[in-house]
Each structure stands twice: as C-alpha cells, then as structure tokens.
Coordinates of C-alpha atoms and ligand atoms in Angstrom, one line a residue:
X1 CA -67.7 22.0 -23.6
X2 CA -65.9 24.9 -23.2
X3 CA -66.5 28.7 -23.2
X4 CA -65.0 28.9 -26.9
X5 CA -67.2 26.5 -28.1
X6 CA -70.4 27.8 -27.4
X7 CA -72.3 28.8 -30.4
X8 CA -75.5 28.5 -29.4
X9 CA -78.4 28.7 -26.5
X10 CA -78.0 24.6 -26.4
X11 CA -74.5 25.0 -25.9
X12 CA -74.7 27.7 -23.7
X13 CA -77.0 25.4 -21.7
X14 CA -74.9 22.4 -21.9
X15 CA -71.8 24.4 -20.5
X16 CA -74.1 26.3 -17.8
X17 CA -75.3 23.0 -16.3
X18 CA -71.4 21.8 -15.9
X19 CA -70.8 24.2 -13.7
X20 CA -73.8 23.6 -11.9
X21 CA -75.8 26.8 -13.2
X22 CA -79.1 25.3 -13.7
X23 CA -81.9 23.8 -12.5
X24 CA -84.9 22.2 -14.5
X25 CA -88.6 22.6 -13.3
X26 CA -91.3 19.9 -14.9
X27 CA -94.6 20.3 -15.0
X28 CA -95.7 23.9 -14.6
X29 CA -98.5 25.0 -16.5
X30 CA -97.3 28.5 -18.6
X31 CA -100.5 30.5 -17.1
X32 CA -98.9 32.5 -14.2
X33 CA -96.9 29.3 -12.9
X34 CA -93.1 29.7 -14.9
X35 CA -93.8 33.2 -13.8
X36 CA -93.8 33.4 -10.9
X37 CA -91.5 30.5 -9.9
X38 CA -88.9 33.1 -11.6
X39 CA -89.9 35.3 -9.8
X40 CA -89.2 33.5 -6.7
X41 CA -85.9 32.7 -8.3
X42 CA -84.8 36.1 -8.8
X43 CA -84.9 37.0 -5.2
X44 CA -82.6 34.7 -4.1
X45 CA -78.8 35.4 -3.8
X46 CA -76.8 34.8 -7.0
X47 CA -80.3 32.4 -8.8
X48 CA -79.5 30.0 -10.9
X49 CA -81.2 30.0 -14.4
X50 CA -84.5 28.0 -14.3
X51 CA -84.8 25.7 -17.4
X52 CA -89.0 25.1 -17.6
X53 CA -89.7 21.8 -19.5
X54 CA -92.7 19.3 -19.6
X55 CA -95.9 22.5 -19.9
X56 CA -98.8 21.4 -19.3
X57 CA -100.5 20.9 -22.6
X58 CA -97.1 21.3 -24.2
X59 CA -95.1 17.9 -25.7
X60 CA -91.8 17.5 -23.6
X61 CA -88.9 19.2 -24.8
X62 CA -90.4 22.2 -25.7
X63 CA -89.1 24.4 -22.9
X64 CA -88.9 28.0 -21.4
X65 CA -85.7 29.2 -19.9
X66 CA -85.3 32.4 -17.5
X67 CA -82.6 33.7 -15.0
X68 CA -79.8 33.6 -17.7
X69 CA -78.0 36.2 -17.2
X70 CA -79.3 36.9 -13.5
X71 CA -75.4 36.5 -11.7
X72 CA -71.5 37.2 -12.2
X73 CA -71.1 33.5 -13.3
X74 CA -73.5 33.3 -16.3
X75 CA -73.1 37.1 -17.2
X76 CA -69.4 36.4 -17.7
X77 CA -69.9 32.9 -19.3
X78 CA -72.5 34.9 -21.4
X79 CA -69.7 38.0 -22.2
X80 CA -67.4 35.2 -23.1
X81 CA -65.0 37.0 -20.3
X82 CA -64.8 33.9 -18.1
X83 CA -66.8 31.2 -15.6
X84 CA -65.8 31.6 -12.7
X85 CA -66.1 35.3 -12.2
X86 CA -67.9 36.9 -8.8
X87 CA -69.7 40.4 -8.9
X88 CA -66.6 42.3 -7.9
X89 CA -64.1 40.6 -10.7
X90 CA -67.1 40.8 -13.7
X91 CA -67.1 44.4 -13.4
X92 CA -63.6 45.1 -13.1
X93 CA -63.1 42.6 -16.5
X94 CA -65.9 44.8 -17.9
X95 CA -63.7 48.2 -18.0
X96 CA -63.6 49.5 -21.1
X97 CA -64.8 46.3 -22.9
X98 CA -67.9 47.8 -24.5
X99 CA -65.7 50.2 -26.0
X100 CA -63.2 47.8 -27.6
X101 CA -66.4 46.1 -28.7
X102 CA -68.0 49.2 -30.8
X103 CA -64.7 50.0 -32.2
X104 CA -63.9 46.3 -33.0
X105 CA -67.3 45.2 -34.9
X106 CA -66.8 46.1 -37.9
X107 CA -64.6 43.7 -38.3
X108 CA -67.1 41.0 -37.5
X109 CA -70.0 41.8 -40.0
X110 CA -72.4 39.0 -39.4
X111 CA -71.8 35.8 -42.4
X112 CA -74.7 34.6 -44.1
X113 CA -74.8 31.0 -44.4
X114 CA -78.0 29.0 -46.5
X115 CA -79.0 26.9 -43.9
X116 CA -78.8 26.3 -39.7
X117 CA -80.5 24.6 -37.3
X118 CA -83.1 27.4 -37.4
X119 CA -84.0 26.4 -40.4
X120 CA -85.1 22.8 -39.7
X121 CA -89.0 23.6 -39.7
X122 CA -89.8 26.7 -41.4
X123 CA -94.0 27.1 -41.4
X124 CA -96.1 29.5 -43.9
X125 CA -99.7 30.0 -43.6
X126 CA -101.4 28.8 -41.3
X127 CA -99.1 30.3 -38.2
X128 CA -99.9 29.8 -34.6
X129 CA -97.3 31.4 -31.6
X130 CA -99.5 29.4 -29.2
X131 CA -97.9 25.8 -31.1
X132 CA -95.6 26.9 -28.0
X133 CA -95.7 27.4 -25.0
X134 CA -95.8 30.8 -24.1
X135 CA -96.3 31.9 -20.6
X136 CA -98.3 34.4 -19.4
X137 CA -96.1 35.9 -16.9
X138 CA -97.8 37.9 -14.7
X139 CA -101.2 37.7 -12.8
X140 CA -102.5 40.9 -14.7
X141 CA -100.6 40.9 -18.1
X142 CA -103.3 41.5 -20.4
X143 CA -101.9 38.6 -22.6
X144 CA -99.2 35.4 -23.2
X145 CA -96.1 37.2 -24.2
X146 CA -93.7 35.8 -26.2
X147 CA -91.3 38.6 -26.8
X148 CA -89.2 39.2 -23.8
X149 CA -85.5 37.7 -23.9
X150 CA -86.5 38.8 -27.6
X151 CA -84.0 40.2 -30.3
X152 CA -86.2 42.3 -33.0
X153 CA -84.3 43.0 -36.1
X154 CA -84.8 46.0 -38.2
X155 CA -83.1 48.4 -41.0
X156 CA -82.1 51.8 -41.8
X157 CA -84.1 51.7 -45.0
X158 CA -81.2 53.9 -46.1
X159 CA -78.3 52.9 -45.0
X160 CA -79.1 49.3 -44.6
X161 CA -77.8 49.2 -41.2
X162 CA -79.2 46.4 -39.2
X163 CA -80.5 46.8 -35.5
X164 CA -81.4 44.4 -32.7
X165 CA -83.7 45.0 -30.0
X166 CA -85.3 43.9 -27.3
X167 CA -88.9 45.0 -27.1
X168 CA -91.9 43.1 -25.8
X169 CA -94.2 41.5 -27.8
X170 CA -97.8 40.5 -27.0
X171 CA -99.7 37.0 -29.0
X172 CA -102.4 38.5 -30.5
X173 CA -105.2 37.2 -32.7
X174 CA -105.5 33.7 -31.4
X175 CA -101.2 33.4 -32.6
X176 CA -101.6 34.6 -36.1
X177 CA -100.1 38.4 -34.8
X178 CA -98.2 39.6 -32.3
X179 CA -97.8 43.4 -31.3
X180 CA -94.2 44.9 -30.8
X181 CA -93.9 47.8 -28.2
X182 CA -91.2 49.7 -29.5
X183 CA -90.6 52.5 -27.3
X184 CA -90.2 56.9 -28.9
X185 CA -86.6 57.2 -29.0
X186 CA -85.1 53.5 -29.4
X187 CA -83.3 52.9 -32.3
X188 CA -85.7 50.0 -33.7
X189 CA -88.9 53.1 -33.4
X190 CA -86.8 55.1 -36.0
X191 CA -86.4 52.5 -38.1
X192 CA -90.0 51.5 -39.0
X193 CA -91.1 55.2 -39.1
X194 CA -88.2 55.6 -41.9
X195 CA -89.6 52.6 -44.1
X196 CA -93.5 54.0 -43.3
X197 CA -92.7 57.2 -44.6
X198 CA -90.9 55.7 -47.9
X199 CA -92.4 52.3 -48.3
X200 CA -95.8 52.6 -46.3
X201 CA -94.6 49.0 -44.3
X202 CA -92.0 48.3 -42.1
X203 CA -90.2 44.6 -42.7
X204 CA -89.3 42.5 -39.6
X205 CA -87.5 39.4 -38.2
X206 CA -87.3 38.4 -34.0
X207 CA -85.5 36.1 -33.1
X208 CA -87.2 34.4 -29.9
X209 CA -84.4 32.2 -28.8
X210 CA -80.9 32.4 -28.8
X211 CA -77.7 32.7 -27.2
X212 CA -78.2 35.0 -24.3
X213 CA -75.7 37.2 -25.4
X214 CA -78.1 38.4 -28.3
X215 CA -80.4 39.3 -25.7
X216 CA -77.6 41.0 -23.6
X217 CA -76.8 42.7 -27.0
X218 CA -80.5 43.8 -28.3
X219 CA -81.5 44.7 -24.6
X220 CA -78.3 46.9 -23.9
X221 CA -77.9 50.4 -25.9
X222 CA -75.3 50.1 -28.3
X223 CA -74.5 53.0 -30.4
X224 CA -77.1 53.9 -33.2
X225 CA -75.8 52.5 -36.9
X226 CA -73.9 49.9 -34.8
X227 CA -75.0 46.2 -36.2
X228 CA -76.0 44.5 -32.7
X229 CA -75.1 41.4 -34.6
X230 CA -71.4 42.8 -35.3
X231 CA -70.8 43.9 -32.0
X232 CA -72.0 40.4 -30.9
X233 CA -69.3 39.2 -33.2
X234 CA -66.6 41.2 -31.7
X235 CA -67.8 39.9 -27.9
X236 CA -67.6 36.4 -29.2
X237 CA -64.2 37.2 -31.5
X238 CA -65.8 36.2 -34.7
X239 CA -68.6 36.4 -36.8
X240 CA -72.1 35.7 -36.0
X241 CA -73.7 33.5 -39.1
X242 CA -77.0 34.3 -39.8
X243 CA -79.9 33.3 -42.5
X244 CA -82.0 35.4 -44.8
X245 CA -85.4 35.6 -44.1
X246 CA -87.7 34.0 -47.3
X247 CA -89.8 36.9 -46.7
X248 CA -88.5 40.2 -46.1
X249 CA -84.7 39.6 -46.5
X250 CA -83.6 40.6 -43.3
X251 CA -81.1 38.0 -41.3
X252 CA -81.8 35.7 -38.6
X253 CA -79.5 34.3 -36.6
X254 CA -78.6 31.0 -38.3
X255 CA -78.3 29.1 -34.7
X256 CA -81.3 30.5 -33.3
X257 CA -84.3 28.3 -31.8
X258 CA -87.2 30.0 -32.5
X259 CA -88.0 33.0 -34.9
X260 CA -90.8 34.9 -36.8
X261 CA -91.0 37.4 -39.8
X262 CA -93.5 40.2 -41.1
X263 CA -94.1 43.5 -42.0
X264 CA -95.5 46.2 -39.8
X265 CA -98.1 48.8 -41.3
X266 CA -99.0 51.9 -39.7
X267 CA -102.4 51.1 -39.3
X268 CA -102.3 47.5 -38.2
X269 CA -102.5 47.7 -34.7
X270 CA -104.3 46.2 -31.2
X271 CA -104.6 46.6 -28.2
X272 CA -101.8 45.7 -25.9
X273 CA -101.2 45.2 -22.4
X274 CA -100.8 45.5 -19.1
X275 CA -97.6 44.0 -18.8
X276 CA -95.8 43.9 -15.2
X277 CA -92.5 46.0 -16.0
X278 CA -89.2 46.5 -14.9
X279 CA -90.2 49.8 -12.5
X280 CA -92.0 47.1 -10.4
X281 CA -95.4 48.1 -11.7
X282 CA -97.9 46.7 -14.4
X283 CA -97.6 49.1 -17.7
X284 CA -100.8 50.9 -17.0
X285 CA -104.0 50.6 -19.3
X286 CA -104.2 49.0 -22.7
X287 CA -103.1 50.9 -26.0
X288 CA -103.2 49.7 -29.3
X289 CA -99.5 49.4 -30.5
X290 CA -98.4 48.1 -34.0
X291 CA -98.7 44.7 -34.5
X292 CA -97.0 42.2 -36.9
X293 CA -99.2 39.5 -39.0
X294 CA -96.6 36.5 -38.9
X295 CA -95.5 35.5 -42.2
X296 CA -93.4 32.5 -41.0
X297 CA -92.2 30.8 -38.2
X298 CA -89.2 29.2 -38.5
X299 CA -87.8 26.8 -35.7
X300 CA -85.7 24.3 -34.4
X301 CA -87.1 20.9 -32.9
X302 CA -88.0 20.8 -29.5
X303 CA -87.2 25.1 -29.8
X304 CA -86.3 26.8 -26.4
X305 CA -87.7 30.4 -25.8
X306 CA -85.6 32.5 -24.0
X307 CA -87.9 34.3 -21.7
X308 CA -86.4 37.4 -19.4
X309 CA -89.7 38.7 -17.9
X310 CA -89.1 42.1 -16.2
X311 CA -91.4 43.0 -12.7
X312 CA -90.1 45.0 -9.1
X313 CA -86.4 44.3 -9.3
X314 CA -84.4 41.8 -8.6
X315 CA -86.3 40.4 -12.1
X316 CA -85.1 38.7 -14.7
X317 CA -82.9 41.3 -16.4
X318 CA -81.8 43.7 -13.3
X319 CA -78.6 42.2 -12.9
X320 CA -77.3 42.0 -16.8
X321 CA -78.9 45.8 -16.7
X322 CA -77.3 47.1 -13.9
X323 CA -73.6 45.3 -14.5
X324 CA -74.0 46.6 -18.5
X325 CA -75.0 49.9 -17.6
X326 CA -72.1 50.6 -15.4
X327 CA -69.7 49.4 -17.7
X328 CA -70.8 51.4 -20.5
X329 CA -71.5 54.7 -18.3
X330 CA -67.9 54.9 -17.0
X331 CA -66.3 53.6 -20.2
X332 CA -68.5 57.4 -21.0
X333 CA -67.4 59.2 -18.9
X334 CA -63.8 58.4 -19.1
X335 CA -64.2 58.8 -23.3
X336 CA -66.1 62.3 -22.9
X337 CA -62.7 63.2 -20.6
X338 CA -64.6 64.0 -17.6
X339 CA -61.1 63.7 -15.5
X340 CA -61.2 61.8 -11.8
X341 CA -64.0 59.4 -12.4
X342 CA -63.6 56.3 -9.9
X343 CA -66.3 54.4 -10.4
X344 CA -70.2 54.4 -11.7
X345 CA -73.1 52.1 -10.4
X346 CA -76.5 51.5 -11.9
X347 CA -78.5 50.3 -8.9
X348 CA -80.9 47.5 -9.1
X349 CA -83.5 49.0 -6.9
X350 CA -83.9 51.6 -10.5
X351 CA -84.2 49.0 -12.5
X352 CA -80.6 50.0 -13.4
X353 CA -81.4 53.0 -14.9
X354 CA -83.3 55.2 -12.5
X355 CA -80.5 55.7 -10.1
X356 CA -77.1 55.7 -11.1
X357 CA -74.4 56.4 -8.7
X358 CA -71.0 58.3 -9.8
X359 CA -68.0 58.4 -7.5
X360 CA -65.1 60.8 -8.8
X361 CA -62.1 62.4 -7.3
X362 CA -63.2 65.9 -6.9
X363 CA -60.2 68.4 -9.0
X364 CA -61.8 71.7 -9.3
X365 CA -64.8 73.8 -8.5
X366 CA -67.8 72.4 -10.3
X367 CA -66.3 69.2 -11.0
X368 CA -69.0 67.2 -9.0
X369 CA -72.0 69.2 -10.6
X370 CA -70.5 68.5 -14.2
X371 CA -70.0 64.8 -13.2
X372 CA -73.2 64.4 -12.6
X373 CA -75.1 66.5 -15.1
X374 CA -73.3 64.8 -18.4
X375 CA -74.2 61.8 -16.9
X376 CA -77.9 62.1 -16.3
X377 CA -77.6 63.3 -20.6
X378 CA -75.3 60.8 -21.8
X379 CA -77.0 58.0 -24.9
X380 CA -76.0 55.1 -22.5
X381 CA -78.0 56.5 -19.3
X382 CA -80.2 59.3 -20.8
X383 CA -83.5 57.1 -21.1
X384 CA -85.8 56.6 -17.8
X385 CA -82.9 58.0 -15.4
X386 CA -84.2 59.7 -12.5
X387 CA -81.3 60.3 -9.9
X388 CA -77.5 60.7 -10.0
X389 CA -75.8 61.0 -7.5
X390 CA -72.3 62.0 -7.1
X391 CA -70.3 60.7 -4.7
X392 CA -66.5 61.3 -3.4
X393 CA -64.1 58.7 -4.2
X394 CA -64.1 57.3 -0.6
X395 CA -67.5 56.2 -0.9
X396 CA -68.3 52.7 -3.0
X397 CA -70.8 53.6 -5.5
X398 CA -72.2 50.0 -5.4
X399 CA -73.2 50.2 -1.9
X400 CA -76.3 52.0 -1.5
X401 CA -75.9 52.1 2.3
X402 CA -72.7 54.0 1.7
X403 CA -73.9 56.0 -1.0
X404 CA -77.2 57.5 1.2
X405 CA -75.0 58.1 3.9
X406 CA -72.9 60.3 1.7
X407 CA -76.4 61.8 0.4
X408 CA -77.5 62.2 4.6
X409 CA -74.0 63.7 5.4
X410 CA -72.5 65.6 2.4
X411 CA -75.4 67.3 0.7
X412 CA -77.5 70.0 1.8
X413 CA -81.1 69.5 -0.1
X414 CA -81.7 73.4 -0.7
X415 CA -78.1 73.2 -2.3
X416 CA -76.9 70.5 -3.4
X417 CA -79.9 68.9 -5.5
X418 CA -80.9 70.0 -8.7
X419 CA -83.6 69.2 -11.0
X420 CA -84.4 69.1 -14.5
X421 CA -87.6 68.9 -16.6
X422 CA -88.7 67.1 -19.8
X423 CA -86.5 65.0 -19.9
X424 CA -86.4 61.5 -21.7
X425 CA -88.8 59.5 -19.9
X426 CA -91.5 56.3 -20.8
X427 CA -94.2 55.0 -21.3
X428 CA -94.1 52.8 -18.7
X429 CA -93.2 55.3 -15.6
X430 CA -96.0 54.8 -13.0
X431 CA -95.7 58.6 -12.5
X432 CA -97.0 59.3 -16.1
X433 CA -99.9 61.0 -16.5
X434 CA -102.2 58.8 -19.3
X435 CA -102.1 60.8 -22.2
X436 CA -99.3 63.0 -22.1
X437 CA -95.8 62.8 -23.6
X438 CA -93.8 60.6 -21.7
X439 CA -91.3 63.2 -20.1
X440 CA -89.7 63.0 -17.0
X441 CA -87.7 64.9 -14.9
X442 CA -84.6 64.2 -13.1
X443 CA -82.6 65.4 -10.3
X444 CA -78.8 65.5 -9.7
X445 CA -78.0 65.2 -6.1
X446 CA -74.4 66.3 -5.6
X447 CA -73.3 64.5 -2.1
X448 CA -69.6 65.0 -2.6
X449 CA -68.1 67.2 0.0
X450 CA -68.3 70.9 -0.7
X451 CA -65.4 71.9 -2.5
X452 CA -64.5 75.1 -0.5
X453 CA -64.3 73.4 3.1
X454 CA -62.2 69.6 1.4
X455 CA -59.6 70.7 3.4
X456 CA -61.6 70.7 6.7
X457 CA -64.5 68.8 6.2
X458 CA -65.4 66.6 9.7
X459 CA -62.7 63.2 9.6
X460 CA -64.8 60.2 8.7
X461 CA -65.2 58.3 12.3
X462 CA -63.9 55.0 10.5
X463 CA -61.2 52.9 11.5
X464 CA -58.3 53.0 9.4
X465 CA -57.2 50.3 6.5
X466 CA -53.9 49.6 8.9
X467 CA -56.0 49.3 12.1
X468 CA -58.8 47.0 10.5
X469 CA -55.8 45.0 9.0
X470 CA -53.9 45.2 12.5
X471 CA -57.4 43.7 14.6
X472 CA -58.4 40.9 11.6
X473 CA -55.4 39.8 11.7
X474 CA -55.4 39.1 15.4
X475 CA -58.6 37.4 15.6
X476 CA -59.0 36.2 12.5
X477 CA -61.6 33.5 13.5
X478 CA -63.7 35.5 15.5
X479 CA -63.7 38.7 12.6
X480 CA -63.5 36.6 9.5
X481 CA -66.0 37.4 6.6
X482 CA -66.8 40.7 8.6
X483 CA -65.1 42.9 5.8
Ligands
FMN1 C1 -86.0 41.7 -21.7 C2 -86.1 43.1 -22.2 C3 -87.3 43.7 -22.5 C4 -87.4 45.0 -23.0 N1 -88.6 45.5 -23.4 C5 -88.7 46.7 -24.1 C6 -89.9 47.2 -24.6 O1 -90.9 46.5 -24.6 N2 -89.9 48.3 -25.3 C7 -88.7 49.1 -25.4 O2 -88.8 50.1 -26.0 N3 -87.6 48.7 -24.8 C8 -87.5 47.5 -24.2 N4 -86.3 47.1 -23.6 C9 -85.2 47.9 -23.7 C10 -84.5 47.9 -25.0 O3 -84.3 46.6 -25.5 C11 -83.2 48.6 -25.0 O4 -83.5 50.0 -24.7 C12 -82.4 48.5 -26.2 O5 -81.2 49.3 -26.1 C13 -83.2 49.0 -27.4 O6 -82.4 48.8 -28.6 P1 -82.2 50.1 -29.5 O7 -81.6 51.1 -28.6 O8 -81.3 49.5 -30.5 O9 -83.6 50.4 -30.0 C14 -86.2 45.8 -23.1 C15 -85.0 45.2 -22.7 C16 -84.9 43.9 -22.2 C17 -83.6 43.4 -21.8

C-alpha cells in the first residue's frame, strides 16, 4: 500500500500500521474507558493512533479509532504530502498549500457514483446509533457522543454549495436522534437557518467515518462557498466519489464507514451536554440544541467510527489544529501583503486558536501593531482567538519559551498590549457568562522591539551561530542533541 493508493479510512489504516503508526486496544468497555485511554495517549510524545476493537457488548470488528492525526507522520500521510515527515519538515511542506488547494478545487468537484462500500447496509425505520459502539468519552459528558471526527454535510439552499463540518453530535432518544451543535458563525449554522427561513427544515447527511482527511477538511475553516469535498479532491489530486442520500439528496462519501441522514426543524430540539471541550473544560450546563430524527443509517460491515474527542490539550485534534492553523494564517498573511512575515504559530496550549504567535521582520513604524491586529480579524483565526503576539524575527514562534521571553523582555504591558471587545467568541469559553452572547475579547501583545530604539536595543546575551558551530563541533559527543 502506498500513499497514492489510499482511498479510504481501511486503507489509510492498512498503510498507518506499515509504518508502525498504530496500536490496537481489545476489550475496553466505550463508557469512560476508550476515553480516557486516549487521553492518556495524547500526552505522550508523537502518540500513535489507538485502533479500539472487541467493546464490551459490541461484536468484534466493530471498532473506534482516535489519535489519527495526533503527529507529523500521520498528518502528512493524512495531507497526502509524505510519511516520513517530522514536525519541523510538515510545516515547512505546508507553506502555501492550503492556498493551492482553494484555488485548485474546482477542478475536483466531487463524482457521484451509484453505489460504494457505504452502501452495503443501508437501514430505514427502526434506527438505533447505539447498534454501535459509541463511547462516552468523558466522565461528565451528559451523553454517548457519536459525532466528533464527524463530517456534517449541508447546502446553500441557493446556491447549492455543499459544506462539511465538524460539529459534535449527542445520541439522543434511546439512538433514534442525535443533536448537532453547530456553533453562530460557522458556515454549516448559516446554512440551516437559510433552508428554515425558505423551507421550514433543514436537510442533512454526516458522515461518521472516513478518511481522516475529511475530518481534517470539515474540522479546518476553509473558505465559505468552498465544497470541503472539492478541496479534499484537490489534497488528494482527484475527485472524491460520493453517493446520493435516498432521503434528502445530499452526497455521502461513497467510501465512507458509517453515515446518517435527516432533516433538522427549528423546533425539534433536546437538551444537550456537558461535553469536555477543547479549552480543557466541560461545555458548561445543558441547552437544548437542534436535533436530527435519523432517517437512515447507512454502513459498511464491521463500520469504524472515527472518533477525535477534544478535552485540556494535548487532545485528540490539538496537533492537526495547531499545524492547519498556522499554515493557513501565514499563507494569510502573506496573501493580504502584510510584507516581512517570518513565521506564524498556533499554540497547542490554546487549543490552537487562543494564542497564536506571529514573528515578522519589523520595516516601518506600526508594522508590528498592524501584524498583529489583522491577524487576531482574519476568517482563518478570527473565531475563539484570545492573544497574538508579535514577535521579531529572531524569536521562533513555535517555542513558547522563546516567545514569553520576548513578551518578558520586549514589551512594556502599559504600552505594548492592546485589547479589544466583542469580539468573536463561543459558546464553549469557560469565561462566558450563561446567558449572554458569546463575545470575547482579545488582546494583541506587541513584544517586538520598539521601533525607535532597533538600532540600540540591549545585544541578545546568546552565543553566536559560528561559535555554537565552532564548540559542537569540537565535542561533538559530549554536546550532541543539545541544539
Ligand atoms: C473534532 C472536532 C469537533 C468539533 N466540534 C465542533 C462543534 O461541536 N461545534 C462547532 O461549531 N464547531 C466544532 N468544531 C470546529 C468546526 O468543525 C470548524 O470550525 C469548521 O471549520 C467548521 O466548518 P465550517 O466553517 O464550514 O462551518 C470541531 C472541530 C473538530 C476537528
């Protein structure tokens, strides 16, 4: 198996476990126990992805994987750019991809096909989620969960453009229902409010397990009336091939393992959550949120849900977040012609969103403010961010150690750090009030050196590149690895 061949989760799998990317767990129950065994997989250095098989009270081969996109290895494999990349190379093959990939996808319209495996049970009335084995992930979820590593398709009731994304989504009703928590503001909210104002329902398909890349796709902002399906073409180089659901004619993927369809109404909705989230805290108090009665379930044999379930980072998703979110901030940045931008980091420790870090090569007065204000506004970082914080270009924006010191040495608080208010925030900020809008507010912390003393700001006490060359190579035994 190679990286070209992979057209699907199984392959994906199958290619994964050559290279020694996977390890299989049997026997865990899915209340609380494939939870938090990821959990303890995410905080090790570079996890492998888990693959959960033999649940208690589930028949073998019905499985859960999660981890898959949770290092530089499987992200690549997963980006089709490669499988043997390491943090450092991922990101630099990243530049300017997600750009070539918005401007490439129309040429890779999904292609509807009349059959797949997906297709190989299709079930109508009497529905039940729990048939599988969906975990409850956290001690205090309010519920089993079956939507996280999720990809929810909906349309423009207009323009028929098709969306992807990744929301979560609560069993409800003893597996007849499930709610979807779309949040204000994401593409996939707009949507069903546009078919509940002309149709009075909202039709939708979810595809529950897949090729990670769809999850990477529908849990990554791409550009409003961008297909995620199309764009998933272009990062795979041709199209994906998808089938019509019987119900509300909106595509599926065609290679997918597990996948449900319905119709939303404005009224039809129950009370949902907690849910432990990517901030690192549980999602607050219950609210009812719109839920879907499922229509039909249609499924491969033995199906394997993809689960990514967020919680205090490292989780499931931080990594993909962080890596994606970089990419597509500089990519930006460098589009908007901000000049001197050297490099952009989404920390983990946000969630990779909260606290982004820009480094730029200062070229006029005002230069680091502007960096750093367009930045906390732009579509690709605007939701949930918190801090930005500029940075010279001698400081790695991926090192947070670096990047405080610059904040301890080059900014002065009264100065140099700026706030703004009512900005786009969630519903799942611990800071939120219960009740009110979800605002935020933001602040800007500009830790580059002051513009009017660059020429005599304090000489970093550092040894030089030719000295710390000069010394490891002289003891290269005793020094090695220390860089
Ligand atoms: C695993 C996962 C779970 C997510 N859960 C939610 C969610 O419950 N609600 C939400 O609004 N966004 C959620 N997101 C973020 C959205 O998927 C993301 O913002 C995406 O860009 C939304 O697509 P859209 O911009 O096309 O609406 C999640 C992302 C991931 C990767």
């Amino acid at each position: 198996m190679s990286l070209d061949e992979v057209d699907d989760l199984r392959d994906w799998l199958t290619l994964a476990e050559k290279l020694g990317e996977v390890r299989t767990i049997n026997g865990a129950h899915w209340d609380k126990e494939i939870g938090a065994a990821s959990e303890v997989n995410y905080k090790r250095p570079s996890p492998p992805a888990l693959v959960f098989d033999d649940i208690v009270g589930y028949r073998s081969g019905q499985r859960v994987l999660t981890g898959s996109t949770a290092n530089a290895r499987r992200l690549g494999m997963t980006l089709r750019l490669g499988t043997d990349l390491d943090d450092r190379r991922l990101v630099e093959e990243l530049r300017t991809r997600p750009g070539e990939w918005v401007a490439n996808a129309h040429r890779f319209a999904p292609r509807e096909v009349d059959s797949g495996p997906l297709t190989e049970n299709v079930v109508t009335g009497d529905v039940n989620l729990l048939d599988f084995p969906v975990p409850q992930w956290h001690e205090a979820d309010g519920g089993r969960y079956i939507g996280t590593g999720c990809a929810v398709f909906t349309t423009d009731p207009e323009s028929g453009t098709l969306n992807a994304g990744a929301y979560r989504m609560q069993v409800q009703n003893d597996g007849r229902a499930a709610s979807i928590n779309i949040e204000a503001g994401k593409h996939g909210a707009a949507h069903v409010r546009e078919w509940f104002a002309r149709e009075g329902r909202a039709p939708v398909t979810v595809s529950l397990g897949h090729d990670p890349l769809l999850l990477v796709v529908a849990g990554t902002e791409v550009p409003r009336d961008m297909s995620e399906l199309a764009y998933a073409g272009a990062v795979l180089g041709r199209p994906v091939e998808v089938v019509r659901g019987e119900a509300t004619g909106l595509p599926l993927p065609a290679r997918a393992e597990l996948a449900v369809e319905g119709w939303l109404y404005p009224e039809r909705r129950e009370q949902e959550g907690p849910f432990g989230e990517w901030t690192g805290y549980y999602s607050g108090s219950t609210e009812p949120v719109l839920t879907m009665d499922i229509e039909r379930v249609y499924h491969r044999d033995d199906p394997i849900q993809l689960g990514a379930p967020p919680g205090k980072p490292p989780h499931d998703y931080s990594y993909m977040r962080s890596v994606m979110k970089s990419a597509m901030i500089q990519d930006a940045l460098v589009r908007s012609g901000l000049p001197g931008v050297e490099g952009v980091w989404s920390h983990e420790a946000g969630g990779g969103r909260q606290l982004l870090a820009v480094a730029v090569r200062q070229q006029y007065a005002g230069h680091a403010r502007q960096a750093g204000h367009l930045t906390s506004q732009l579509p690709s970082a605007a939701y949930m961010n918190k801090f930005v914080i500029v940075v010279d270009h001698d400081v790695d924006p991926r090192s947070l150690n670096e990047v405080m010191w610059a904040v301890c040495t080059r900014s002065d608080p009264v100065q140099d750090i700026e706030t703004i208010s009512r900005t786009w925030g969630s519903r799942v900020d611990p800071l939120r009030a219960p009740g009110l809008p979800p605002f935020n507010t933001r602040a800007v912390i500009d830790a580059c050196r002051p513009w009017e003393r660059l020429a005599d700001f304090p000489r970093v006490a550092e040894a030089s590149r030719e000295l710390t060359d000069h010394v490891m190579s002289r003891w290269p035994d005793a020094l090695g690895g220390a860089r």
